[in-house]
Amino acid sequence: MFSTRKSLDKILQAYKKEIRRQISKTTSVTNSDAMAPRLDQPASKSPQNEDAGLPKKLLKLQKYHRFLSTLTPQEMPMATRGLAVSKDQSREFMACFPDVVRDLTETGKHIDVPQASKWLAKLLQYNVPNGKKNRGLATILAYKMLEKRENLTPENVHLANMMGWCVEMFHTHQLLLTDILDGTEIRRGAPCWYRRPDVGLNAVNDAAMLQAAMFSTLKRHFHNKPYYKLVLETFNEMLLKCSIGNYLEKLMMKTDKPDLSHFTMEKYETITKYKTSYHTFQMPVSLSLLMAGVDDVETHRQAKTILLKMGEFFQIQDDFLDCFGDPSVTGKTGTDIQDGKCTWLAVVALQRANPKQRQFMEENYGSSDPETVTKIKDLYEELQLPHTYSVFEEATYDLLRTQIQQVTRGLPHDLFFKILDNIFRRRI
């Protein structure tokens, strides 16, 4: 398609700049619903039929966009239609979790403190298996698509499931700490672990216990594998990157009020990369490559480049869901505005705001007053951020598809398309 890799990079960079230019425009698009639909979007239906049963909030937002996978059901593009993993794979993954708990609590270790083993079992069962498990399932999916067919033995597939649960324990460890730092109330549709009366700030020690359980599980199943050292290095590197991400985010909140002068797209992208993209997207595929015996630097680099871009959009989408999502669907109540977080919505709003609107943001962003939070959301709508997000979502999708099609080094394009499909199927 392109004669050289350099020419492709130039075109992609130009495309990215154009996306950012469109986002940072101070003028609004007042006739957004007149824009042409996607080619893979079904023919228009009667508005009455289309709007039936939609919540009022969605009806209010519909006027801003012509296509928004985060908000409305739609036909997916043919190249990415279908679930990333089958129901059988999901059941197989869940069936391994009791083994993880049993190995950590019933193997004769710590027999002099049985209450500690019971507490660890409770900690694991309450926190680890109750989310979407996207990271763990992505690890298994990637391994099965990267490994040679003759090596997909029951033993190796079981190991992939164990690696998937280690990734899920890693993610849960991050959530336990983040919930405390952010003062989050609800996680995965239930009270956060630290909010339980019998836990409180002991959750800090529980997070350390969960991290130790993760490394213990890795040692139990992979200590004799040639890639074990590289796997440990990957987990340790990701722990450091997530810690840096949390530090960078909290750096914006050194006082009671966030300093909005620091809310730039460059800083937002850096926080997102360290706090989310590395461990949510790069980590599962990197581990799967190592398990499949692939340690080629260029292969890992190509995978990393596109996976970090997916991670950035994933976090932008998460920011949008936090503000406009339905807690009964997302499983958590959005608090980004109350917490004064540097989100994509806040950064773009500040780019577009006139002096009066910016002053309002500076005086009220970070307030926990429900009426003030509603006014911030109203300002987002006044600045037509739902429409801006809609345009950004589609442009990012097209850009990611182009990048996927240029991946070489034997990496299966279908793997990245399936991950992309998972992102664009998220719901509010």
PDB file of N, CA and C in Angstrom, residues 94 135 140 142 172 239 296 303 310:
ATOM      1  N   MET A  94     -13.039 -19.235  34.002  1.00  0.00           N
ATOM      2  CA  MET A  94     -13.639 -19.195  35.334  1.00  0.00           C
ATOM      3  C   MET A  94     -13.447 -20.509  36.083  1.00  0.00           C
ATOM      4  N   ARG A 135      -8.605  -8.341  30.660  1.00  0.00           N
ATOM      5  CA  ARG A 135      -7.158  -8.471  30.577  1.00  0.00           C
ATOM      6  C   ARG A 135      -6.725  -9.932  30.635  1.00  0.00           C
ATOM      7  N   ILE A 140      -5.196 -15.047  27.262  1.00  0.00           N
ATOM      8  CA  ILE A 140      -5.448 -16.389  26.709  1.00  0.00           C
ATOM      9  C   ILE A 140      -5.700 -16.314  25.209  1.00  0.00           C
ATOM     10  N   ALA A 142      -4.683 -14.062  23.088  1.00  0.00           N
ATOM     11  CA  ALA A 142      -3.438 -13.750  22.380  1.00  0.00           C
ATOM     12  C   ALA A 142      -2.539 -14.977  22.303  1.00  0.00           C
ATOM     13  N   THR A 172      -6.414  -6.223  39.807  1.00  0.00           N
ATOM     14  CA  THR A 172      -7.182  -6.052  41.046  1.00  0.00           C
ATOM     15  C   THR A 172      -6.337  -5.367  42.111  1.00  0.00           C
ATOM     16  N   LEU A 239       4.335  -2.891  37.377  1.00  0.00           N
ATOM     17  CA  LEU A 239       4.063  -2.331  38.708  1.00  0.00           C
ATOM     18  C   LEU A 239       4.657  -0.933  38.833  1.00  0.00           C
ATOM     19  N   ASP A 296      11.622 -11.528  20.079  1.00  0.00           N
ATOM     20  CA  ASP A 296      12.189 -10.603  19.104  1.00  0.00           C
ATOM     21  C   ASP A 296      11.810  -9.166  19.457  1.00  0.00           C
ATOM     22  N   ALA A 303       3.979  -4.490  18.342  1.00  0.00           N
ATOM     23  CA  ALA A 303       2.778  -4.761  19.136  1.00  0.00           C
ATOM     24  C   ALA A 303       2.554  -3.645  20.150  1.00  0.00           C
ATOM     25  N   MET A 310      -4.306   1.900  21.405  1.00  0.00           N
ATOM     26  CA  MET A 310      -5.610   1.371  21.826  1.00  0.00           C
ATOM     27  C   MET A 310      -5.881   1.729  23.283  1.00  0.00           C
TER      28      MET A 310
END
